[in-house]
XYZ file of C-alpha atoms in Angstrom:
646
model
C 124.142 43.809 136.129
C 124.886 41.176 133.522
C 122.901 39.852 130.607
C 123.330 37.233 127.884
C 123.114 38.578 124.325
C 124.389 37.623 120.886
C 125.286 39.561 117.745
C 124.623 38.746 114.119
C 124.329 42.138 112.402
C 125.533 45.702 112.855
C 123.339 48.740 112.403
C 124.066 52.422 112.076
C 124.467 54.739 115.043
C 121.262 56.450 114.000
C 120.263 59.799 112.631
C 119.340 62.890 114.597
C 116.123 61.365 115.927
C 115.090 57.853 116.929
C 112.812 55.952 114.599
C 109.323 54.839 115.604
C 109.161 51.145 114.749
C 105.628 50.427 115.933
C 102.793 51.380 118.245
C 100.436 49.196 120.189
C 96.978 50.736 120.539
C 95.131 49.940 123.726
C 91.406 50.104 124.557
C 89.954 53.429 125.708
C 91.349 54.465 129.035
C 94.486 52.324 128.689
C 97.731 53.943 127.538
C 99.440 53.152 124.242
C 102.926 51.733 123.939
C 105.152 53.131 121.187
C 108.167 51.126 120.073
C 111.372 53.038 119.248
C 114.748 51.874 117.976
C 116.649 54.241 120.275
C 116.322 57.246 122.581
C 118.574 59.850 124.205
C 117.667 61.028 127.723
C 119.339 63.770 129.738
C 118.815 64.287 133.467
C 119.778 67.795 134.620
C 119.658 69.649 137.917
C 121.759 71.120 140.690
C 124.886 69.314 141.793
C 123.027 68.309 144.945
C 119.983 66.922 143.111
C 121.540 63.496 142.543
C 121.554 63.584 138.748
C 124.668 61.410 138.455
C 123.165 58.788 140.767
C 119.863 58.923 138.878
C 121.650 58.496 135.557
C 123.792 55.666 136.898
C 120.743 53.769 138.134
C 118.817 54.253 134.882
C 121.912 53.086 132.995
C 122.302 49.963 135.138
C 118.660 49.035 134.631
C 119.027 49.638 130.895
C 122.117 47.433 130.747
C 120.332 44.626 132.598
C 117.487 44.895 130.070
C 119.966 44.185 127.252
C 120.091 47.467 125.330
C 123.276 48.800 123.838
C 124.117 52.090 125.532
C 126.581 54.942 125.847
C 126.649 57.611 128.551
C 127.993 61.127 129.076
C 128.140 62.407 132.682
C 128.750 66.178 132.835
C 129.221 67.945 136.145
C 130.915 71.005 137.675
C 134.383 70.870 139.190
C 133.224 72.412 142.463
C 132.314 70.042 145.294
C 129.069 71.984 145.745
C 128.548 74.597 143.053
C 126.186 77.527 143.789
C 122.623 76.209 143.900
C 120.284 77.326 141.135
C 123.011 78.817 138.940
C 124.067 77.901 135.421
C 127.638 76.954 136.478
C 126.141 74.635 139.097
C 124.143 72.493 136.668
C 125.003 68.787 136.642
C 123.713 66.514 133.896
C 123.819 62.891 132.809
C 123.035 61.840 129.229
C 122.214 58.279 128.221
C 121.782 56.964 124.683
C 120.321 53.453 124.477
C 119.070 51.421 121.548
C 118.007 48.081 120.122
C 121.104 48.078 117.886
C 124.810 48.858 117.973
C 125.562 52.480 118.967
C 128.826 54.308 119.564
C 128.147 57.701 121.155
C 126.029 59.267 123.928
C 124.059 60.988 121.171
C 124.138 64.499 119.775
C 120.813 65.868 121.035
C 118.481 64.591 123.787
C 115.018 63.368 122.874
C 114.004 63.821 126.511
C 115.200 66.391 129.059
C 114.378 66.086 132.746
C 114.984 69.582 134.184
C 114.873 69.822 137.957
C 115.036 73.637 138.058
C 115.180 76.750 135.828
C 118.979 76.652 135.625
C 118.886 73.083 134.303
C 116.330 74.067 131.670
C 118.228 77.127 130.497
C 121.618 75.379 130.435
C 120.319 72.523 128.269
C 117.443 73.864 126.147
C 119.832 74.868 123.367
C 120.788 71.228 122.810
C 117.217 69.996 122.293
C 115.712 69.483 118.834
C 112.205 70.763 118.210
C 109.614 68.235 119.304
C 111.715 66.870 122.145
C 110.000 66.054 125.418
C 110.746 68.225 128.444
C 109.800 67.139 131.959
C 110.178 70.071 134.358
C 109.889 70.264 138.116
C 107.406 73.133 138.345
C 107.930 73.526 142.099
C 111.369 75.027 141.465
C 110.167 77.658 138.980
C 109.820 80.402 141.553
C 110.318 84.045 140.665
C 113.644 84.214 142.492
C 114.973 81.001 140.938
C 114.051 82.171 137.436
C 115.563 85.627 137.928
C 118.809 84.019 139.125
C 119.361 82.567 135.621
C 117.961 85.489 133.636
C 114.335 84.508 133.019
C 112.168 87.658 133.103
C 109.021 85.599 132.603
C 108.307 81.942 133.197
C 109.339 79.840 130.172
C 106.542 77.457 131.161
C 103.939 80.119 130.405
C 105.391 82.596 127.888
C 105.213 80.334 124.815
C 108.974 79.946 124.424
C 108.598 76.172 124.797
C 105.719 75.763 122.335
C 107.967 73.851 119.939
C 108.512 71.093 122.497
C 106.352 68.513 124.213
C 106.237 70.013 127.707
C 105.289 67.964 130.778
C 105.017 70.217 133.862
C 105.260 67.987 136.938
C 105.418 69.215 140.571
C 108.111 66.687 141.418
C 108.950 68.134 144.833
C 105.325 68.359 145.974
C 104.503 64.870 144.734
C 107.578 63.438 146.459
C 106.793 65.116 149.779
C 103.189 63.912 149.554
C 104.338 60.348 148.832
C 106.570 60.417 151.914
C 104.207 62.063 154.395
C 103.856 58.834 156.377
C 107.596 58.816 157.103
C 109.170 60.661 159.990
C 111.054 63.083 157.759
C 111.298 66.846 157.595
C 110.191 68.475 154.342
C 113.815 69.135 153.417
C 114.729 65.497 154.011
C 111.768 64.300 151.955
C 112.643 66.649 149.080
C 115.989 64.907 148.670
C 114.171 61.885 147.242
C 112.723 63.779 144.278
C 115.412 62.341 142.026
C 114.089 58.861 142.857
C 110.569 60.008 141.958
C 111.900 61.240 138.609
C 113.759 57.956 138.127
C 110.572 56.006 138.793
C 108.647 58.107 136.277
C 111.279 57.626 133.548
C 111.499 53.925 134.365
C 107.764 53.659 133.700
C 107.989 55.719 130.502
C 110.653 53.430 129.012
C 109.673 50.103 130.559
C 112.893 49.773 132.539
C 113.181 46.911 135.050
C 112.889 48.127 138.658
C 114.409 45.235 140.589
C 117.979 46.483 140.201
C 117.258 49.949 141.588
C 115.240 48.578 144.494
C 118.064 46.180 145.363
C 120.582 49.025 145.093
C 118.593 51.255 147.461
C 118.194 48.455 149.980
C 121.936 47.821 149.996
C 123.027 51.466 149.956
C 120.803 52.496 152.863
C 120.743 49.205 154.780
C 121.937 50.983 157.936
C 119.382 53.771 157.511
C 116.057 51.962 157.088
C 114.015 55.183 157.233
C 116.001 56.689 154.351
C 115.888 53.401 152.441
C 112.119 53.112 152.745
C 111.631 56.754 151.798
C 113.663 56.386 148.610
C 111.875 53.167 147.707
C 108.528 54.856 148.260
C 109.513 57.850 146.118
C 110.754 55.574 143.334
C 107.525 53.552 143.339
C 105.432 56.713 143.532
C 107.130 58.041 140.394
C 106.335 54.807 138.572
C 102.715 54.912 139.711
C 102.397 58.565 138.733
C 103.406 57.732 135.169
C 100.882 54.897 135.081
C 97.955 57.015 136.343
C 98.472 60.611 135.194
C 96.750 61.808 132.040
C 99.745 63.934 131.042
C 101.682 60.868 129.852
C 99.400 59.107 127.381
C 102.148 57.023 125.786
C 104.990 54.916 127.140
C 107.884 53.650 125.060
C 109.648 50.370 124.425
C 113.192 49.968 123.130
C 113.807 46.275 122.550
C 117.006 44.588 123.763
C 119.929 44.762 121.354
C 119.884 41.029 120.773
C 121.829 41.283 117.504
C 124.374 43.903 118.565
C 126.999 41.886 120.409
C 129.014 38.686 120.217
C 127.694 35.901 122.429
C 128.814 36.286 126.023
C 128.095 37.611 129.471
C 127.937 41.398 129.614
C 127.935 44.105 132.240
C 127.800 47.875 132.135
C 131.221 49.359 132.810
C 132.879 52.784 132.923
C 136.307 53.454 131.480
C 138.014 53.901 134.846
C 136.468 50.714 136.217
C 137.475 48.784 133.087
C 141.000 50.140 133.410
C 141.193 49.103 137.070
C 139.983 45.606 136.197
C 142.507 45.463 133.369
C 145.364 46.311 135.738
C 144.309 43.634 138.231
C 143.993 41.105 135.397
C 147.421 42.049 134.053
C 149.015 41.458 137.452
C 147.368 38.036 137.714
C 148.422 37.090 134.179
C 151.960 38.228 134.955
C 151.908 36.485 138.357
C 153.206 39.700 139.911
C 151.827 41.778 142.785
C 150.197 45.015 141.635
C 151.358 48.260 143.252
C 149.659 51.601 142.672
C 151.375 54.768 143.830
C 148.963 57.635 143.270
C 147.819 61.071 144.362
C 144.078 61.832 144.004
C 143.237 63.944 140.958
C 140.115 64.328 138.823
C 139.257 62.357 136.717
C 141.698 59.561 137.673
C 140.833 59.105 141.366
C 138.241 56.384 140.710
C 141.041 53.998 139.721
C 142.716 54.461 143.110
C 139.362 54.002 144.854
C 138.613 50.797 142.946
C 142.034 49.187 143.247
C 142.045 49.799 146.998
C 139.173 47.291 147.229
C 141.168 44.383 145.801
C 143.807 43.464 148.355
C 142.651 39.863 147.962
C 144.228 39.887 144.489
C 147.597 41.027 145.784
C 146.928 44.694 145.053
C 148.659 47.318 147.187
C 147.586 50.949 146.907
C 149.537 53.886 148.282
C 147.911 57.327 148.434
C 150.970 59.554 148.390
C 151.335 63.111 149.663
C 151.908 64.416 146.135
C 152.335 63.352 142.525
C 156.119 63.058 142.721
C 155.969 60.767 145.754
C 153.327 58.631 144.035
C 155.445 57.830 140.994
C 158.598 57.554 143.102
C 156.985 54.831 145.204
C 155.709 53.096 142.063
C 159.170 53.102 140.486
C 160.598 51.659 143.687
C 157.978 48.907 143.528
C 159.008 48.189 139.935
C 162.615 47.860 141.052
C 161.374 45.429 143.700
C 159.614 43.175 141.202
C 156.014 44.411 141.182
C 153.762 45.396 138.307
C 153.940 49.091 139.140
C 151.373 51.721 138.200
C 150.844 55.406 138.824
C 147.622 57.184 137.845
C 147.076 60.873 137.272
C 145.835 63.533 134.867
C 147.672 66.133 132.783
C 148.957 68.384 135.615
C 150.252 65.307 137.443
C 152.076 64.046 134.356
C 154.019 67.299 134.324
C 155.082 66.756 137.935
C 156.020 63.118 137.288
C 158.172 63.926 134.252
C 161.577 63.664 135.954
C 160.769 60.274 137.487
C 159.464 58.997 134.148
C 162.856 59.963 132.740
C 164.522 58.043 135.567
C 162.401 54.996 134.689
C 163.599 55.326 131.076
C 167.192 55.365 132.287
C 166.694 52.489 134.732
C 164.749 50.567 132.061
C 162.134 49.255 134.453
C 158.492 48.412 133.663
C 156.133 51.142 134.880
C 152.609 52.051 133.764
C 151.850 55.781 133.788
C 148.091 56.222 133.351
C 147.020 59.718 132.251
C 143.257 60.348 132.335
C 143.367 63.512 130.244
C 141.284 66.575 131.052
C 141.015 70.143 129.857
C 144.059 72.356 130.448
C 146.383 74.156 130.653
C 147.311 74.115 134.339
C 144.275 72.985 136.359
C 142.087 74.044 133.422
C 138.782 72.164 133.234
C 139.064 69.363 135.828
C 135.737 67.660 135.038
C 135.729 68.158 131.259
C 137.386 66.075 128.571
C 140.259 66.785 126.190
C 143.012 64.788 124.494
C 145.730 67.424 124.564
C 148.461 65.519 126.450
C 149.766 63.568 123.458
C 152.819 65.714 122.844
C 153.504 65.832 126.584
C 153.422 62.028 126.666
C 155.740 61.855 123.674
C 158.265 64.555 124.557
C 157.517 65.952 128.027
C 160.875 64.972 129.559
C 164.418 66.302 129.465
C 166.891 64.571 127.209
C 166.136 61.781 124.783
C 163.677 59.762 126.861
C 161.411 57.754 124.521
C 158.302 56.149 126.007
C 155.673 53.925 124.341
C 152.227 55.555 124.190
C 148.902 53.751 123.763
C 145.306 54.994 123.939
C 141.996 53.134 124.434
C 139.106 54.048 122.147
C 135.988 53.254 124.229
C 135.209 52.793 127.938
C 135.222 48.992 127.632
C 138.421 49.085 125.564
C 140.237 50.522 128.598
C 140.423 46.938 129.909
C 142.300 45.683 126.837
C 144.471 48.802 126.696
C 145.642 48.152 130.267
C 146.638 44.601 129.320
C 148.481 45.862 126.239
C 150.313 48.533 128.238
C 151.402 45.875 130.747
C 152.581 43.578 127.919
C 154.800 46.257 126.462
C 156.169 47.416 129.828
C 157.019 43.908 131.016
C 158.381 42.607 127.718
C 160.552 45.602 126.882
C 161.398 46.838 130.423
C 160.154 50.362 129.870
C 157.701 52.859 131.293
C 154.523 53.072 129.189
C 152.109 56.008 128.927
C 148.420 55.087 128.698
C 146.262 58.009 127.538
C 142.597 57.756 128.463
C 140.438 60.866 129.009
C 137.523 62.160 131.057
C 134.937 61.143 128.449
C 136.078 57.522 128.509
C 136.765 57.506 132.250
C 133.271 58.572 133.314
C 131.270 57.263 130.353
C 130.030 53.697 130.236
C 128.952 51.004 127.806
C 128.323 47.228 127.783
C 131.467 45.133 128.217
C 131.771 41.458 127.426
C 133.509 39.709 130.308
C 136.374 37.780 128.679
C 137.017 34.092 129.106
C 140.233 33.165 130.920
C 141.507 31.448 127.794
C 141.311 34.770 125.910
C 143.695 36.567 128.258
C 147.381 36.965 127.317
C 150.186 35.223 129.155
C 152.225 38.075 130.676
C 154.587 36.060 132.850
C 158.197 37.249 132.981
C 161.437 35.625 134.069
C 163.549 37.442 136.627
C 167.314 37.225 136.478
C 168.481 34.377 138.682
C 172.245 34.287 138.293
C 175.293 35.522 136.361
C 174.758 36.349 132.688
C 178.227 37.358 131.488
C 181.699 35.811 131.488
C 184.725 38.086 131.782
C 187.924 37.533 129.826
C 189.466 35.799 132.822
C 186.551 33.352 133.000
C 184.807 34.970 135.968
C 181.007 34.793 135.765
C 179.303 38.090 136.704
C 175.930 39.782 136.451
C 175.638 42.636 133.979
C 172.412 44.569 134.582
C 172.444 46.172 131.112
C 173.149 43.119 129.003
C 170.270 42.936 126.555
C 167.903 40.422 125.027
C 168.848 40.360 121.330
C 165.213 40.402 120.165
C 163.646 42.983 122.480
C 166.761 44.877 123.673
C 165.284 44.570 127.180
C 167.732 44.367 130.055
C 167.411 41.700 132.782
C 165.048 42.362 135.710
C 166.865 41.532 138.936
C 164.882 41.446 142.175
C 166.790 43.063 145.066
C 168.155 40.538 147.513
C 168.930 37.876 144.928
C 172.463 36.610 145.762
C 175.083 37.601 143.209
C 172.904 40.114 141.373
C 174.017 43.223 143.231
C 174.310 46.200 140.864
C 174.491 49.967 140.870
C 171.303 51.943 140.146
C 170.661 55.658 139.612
C 169.898 58.354 137.097
C 173.375 59.096 135.811
C 174.232 57.555 132.435
C 175.115 53.874 132.501
C 177.954 52.076 130.819
C 176.679 49.598 128.276
C 176.461 46.153 129.817
C 177.985 46.799 133.240
C 175.648 49.615 134.298
C 178.575 51.488 135.839
C 178.492 55.301 135.800
C 179.846 56.564 132.498
C 180.575 60.023 131.101
C 182.119 58.663 127.922
C 180.652 60.530 124.896
C 180.605 57.493 122.630
C 178.917 55.367 125.288
C 176.239 58.016 125.874
C 175.552 58.209 122.144
C 175.275 54.418 122.010
C 172.938 54.203 125.036
C 170.656 56.965 123.728
C 170.354 55.251 120.354
C 169.861 51.845 121.967
C 167.005 53.069 124.177
C 165.373 54.636 121.126
C 165.871 51.457 119.089
C 164.203 49.427 121.834
C 161.056 51.564 121.605
C 161.136 51.632 117.806
C 161.356 47.848 117.769
C 158.288 47.195 119.900
C 155.957 44.805 118.107
C 152.500 46.353 117.620
C 149.665 45.226 115.333
C 149.235 46.813 111.910
C 146.589 49.502 111.699
C 143.370 48.250 110.114
C 141.522 50.295 107.504
C 137.751 50.211 107.070
C 137.214 51.114 103.401
C 134.405 49.165 101.690
C 133.983 51.586 98.773
C 137.498 52.412 97.592
C 137.410 55.946 99.041
C 139.949 58.668 98.304
C 139.617 60.317 101.737
C 140.793 58.705 104.971
C 139.713 59.871 108.423
C 142.353 58.961 111.011
C 141.643 59.117 114.744
C 143.037 58.119 118.112
C 141.635 57.614 121.585
C 138.064 58.545 122.444
C 137.313 60.116 119.059
C 136.598 56.575 117.822
C 132.886 56.644 118.676
C 132.011 60.024 117.104
C 134.220 59.357 114.066
C 132.676 55.939 113.438
C 129.150 57.308 113.883
C 129.933 60.144 111.449
C 131.424 57.704 108.919
C 128.300 55.528 109.112
C 126.101 58.558 108.405
C 128.175 59.541 105.393
C 128.146 56.040 103.928
C 124.384 55.806 104.439
C 124.135 59.025 102.408
C 126.278 57.512 99.646
C 129.551 59.264 100.484
C 132.672 57.046 100.201
C 135.080 57.525 103.112
C 137.714 55.316 104.732
C 138.423 55.090 108.438
C 141.426 54.017 110.522
C 142.060 54.380 114.232
C 145.337 54.369 116.148
C 145.799 52.614 119.481
C 149.614 52.682 119.384
C 150.951 56.229 119.115
C 154.571 55.402 119.877
C 155.758 53.479 118.044
C 153.304 53.866 115.192
C 152.216 50.673 113.390
C 154.727 49.612 110.736
C 152.157 49.846 107.905
C 150.938 53.358 108.741
C 153.083 55.034 106.072
C 151.662 52.747 103.368
C 148.106 53.394 104.558
C 148.501 57.177 104.599
C 150.004 57.314 101.106
C 147.160 55.261 99.657
C 144.731 58.202 100.003
C 144.500 61.586 98.340
C 143.394 63.253 101.551
C 143.836 62.451 105.259
C 141.618 64.153 107.865
C 142.480 63.931 111.576
C 139.784 65.006 114.071
C 141.176 65.674 117.561
C 140.063 67.238 120.825
C 143.147 69.473 120.745
C 144.688 71.865 118.243
C 146.267 69.179 116.067
C 148.815 67.178 118.066
C 148.536 63.865 116.204
C 148.414 65.799 112.938
C 151.719 67.445 113.912
C 153.313 64.034 114.474
C 151.909 62.603 111.233
C 153.086 65.559 109.169
C 156.573 65.440 110.683
C 157.034 61.666 110.460
C 155.409 60.886 107.117
C 155.418 64.239 105.255
C 151.666 63.868 104.709
C 149.613 67.052 104.372
C 147.077 65.956 106.993
C 143.968 68.096 107.334
C 142.713 68.813 110.846
C 139.328 69.193 112.494
C 139.749 70.356 116.061
C 137.536 70.956 119.080
C 138.590 72.062 122.575
C 135.315 72.917 124.328
C 135.583 70.233 127.010
C 132.988 67.992 125.357
C 133.275 65.054 122.936
C 132.571 65.547 119.233
C 128.983 65.411 118.019
C 128.574 62.930 115.182
C 126.399 65.259 113.086
C 128.907 68.133 113.167
C 131.771 65.768 112.445
C 129.888 64.209 109.523
C 129.326 67.666 108.033
C 133.035 68.521 108.355
C 134.106 65.218 106.789
C 131.658 65.652 103.913
C 133.111 69.070 103.230
C 136.605 67.552 103.255
C 135.562 64.867 100.749
C 134.287 67.460 98.264
C 136.865 70.175 98.896
C-alpha cells in the first residue's frame, strides 16, 4: 500500500505510554472515540494461529492510513512448535503513531492472547492498565495446566491491574461461519481474521486492503475466501455492537513525519532485494544470486526469484559453499554477483570469500545475522558476526563491511555495497540482522534521478606495453586512484589470463612464490580497502555533550529513541552511528577524541568496542545484550544516563 505524506517537524519516539490527545463524546448509546498519539499492539498465539499474517495485514492497513510504524515479528524456529506450549508462542508487535517513531515499542498497550500460553508468555511485558483481549474458548483446564496455571487467570484476580476483555473468539467465529459448508475445525482457522476485524474497528483501520488481500490470496478457493471475509467483517461488527468495548481509538496519520513522496510499508529483506535489483539496473549488469536457504535470509532468495524480467537469475544451490562458488563464477563472467546467508553460512563461505579477495572480483556477501553460536537461535536477532566479517578468513584477506540501520535503509545499503564492490573490485560484506530483516517501516520510493550511476567499464583490449613494444593484457594492472584491477569478461579476444587462488605476480597475474611480491600484494590489497571513499560520520550533538553514544546496524532505532528521552529529560548526550565498519570513516578518530566518554551499545559482547579500542586507543564503555531481542529504549536510556553521571 502506498500513501502520500509530507514532513515538517520531528517528534520524540514517545514515553512508556501513549498520550491521550482528545476524546469525542457521543450521545447516549453511541460509543466514544478517544484520540491517541501512538499505540503498541501485540498479537500472540500458537504458531498455527496466523499471528504473523494478522500482524502483517494490520500493518499494511496502518501504512495505507498514513501512520508511521515499526514492527517486531517474533516466532519459534520450529516449523510447527508444540501447540499450547510456551515455546510454541508466536507474536507480532506493531508500534504506530501520528509522529516519527523509531522502534517497535518497549511494552504493548494492547495484547491479543489467543490461548493461555500466549497470555503467560507475554503478560510480563505489559504495563499496568494495558488492555488484554483473550480468547476465552481456549482457557480450558488442560490448556491452562499445560503452561502452569493452577487456576484460571481470568477469574483469580491476577489480572485485576489490567483492562481485561474476555471474548469467545472461537465460538463467535464458528457462529459467524455457520452458513458455510465448513467443519468446525475449518471454521476455527478464521478466528485470527475475527480478531483482526475487531482490532481494525478499535483503531479505525481501513478494511479495503485486507478484503482485497483475502480475495486475491484465496481466489481459487472461494469458500475459504468468503469464510475469511465473513469472519473479518464479523469481528468488526462485534466491536461496533458489544458493550464490552465502549471506546474506540483514533491515531491520526503522521502527516508531518516524512519528506514529501510516495511511501509503502517494507521489510528489511524486501528492501534489500529491491536494492539489489536496482543496483543491477544502475550498473547495467545482470544480477546473479547464488544462495542456499537459511533463516532469516531466505526471503531475499524468494523475492529475487520473482524478478526474471529485470535480468535476475537465482540459483538455489545444494549447500552454502556451492552457492558462493556459483556467485563468484558469475562475477568472473561479468554479472553483479550476490550470495545471501546467515552466520553459520558465512563460516562455510569463508574460503571462497578469501578466493574472491585474491581474484579481486566484485561480490556481495549478505549476512542476515541471527543468534549463535552454531545454529543457535535461528529466528532471533543478534549482531555478533562483526568480527567474523572482519577477520573470519585465513591469511590477510581484508573485506569492506557495511551495515544498514533500519529496514528501509537496507535498500540504500545494498546500493552502497554494490558501489564499493564494483568500483574497487572486491567482495563486500553487508551485515543486516533478523530484527531488520523481518521488521518493517514506511519507505519512501526514490525518484530515478536520486539513484547512483553504478556503470562500470570492462577491459576491452591490451593495457600494457612490454619492453619490446608488444601490447599485452595484464589482469593485475591497477587503477591509480582506486587500486582496482581491470574486469575482463571471459571470451573477449586478447584478454586471456590465468586465474586461481595461488598468489599472483603483480601486474601479470602469473603464479608467484616470491616473498617480496607476496608482501607487496598483501599490502596492496589492504591499501585498496583502506583507500575506499566513505562519507564522514555525522554527530548529533545539539547541547555540547561530554558523552557520545556510538552504534552500528540495527541498534540505531533504540539508541535514537533512548537519546531523545534523555534530551527531553534535560540530559546532554551526543549520538553517532556507523554504516561503514571497514574502512571506518576518516574523521572517526577526531570524533571519538572530542568526548570524555564513549558508550557503545551492541547486541553482542562488545565486538565494535573491541575494534574501536584497538584502532583508536579509546577506552570505550560497553552496554551489551544477547537475549535474541532488540534493545528496549527505556532500559537503554537508563544505562546511558548512568554512564553520563558515572
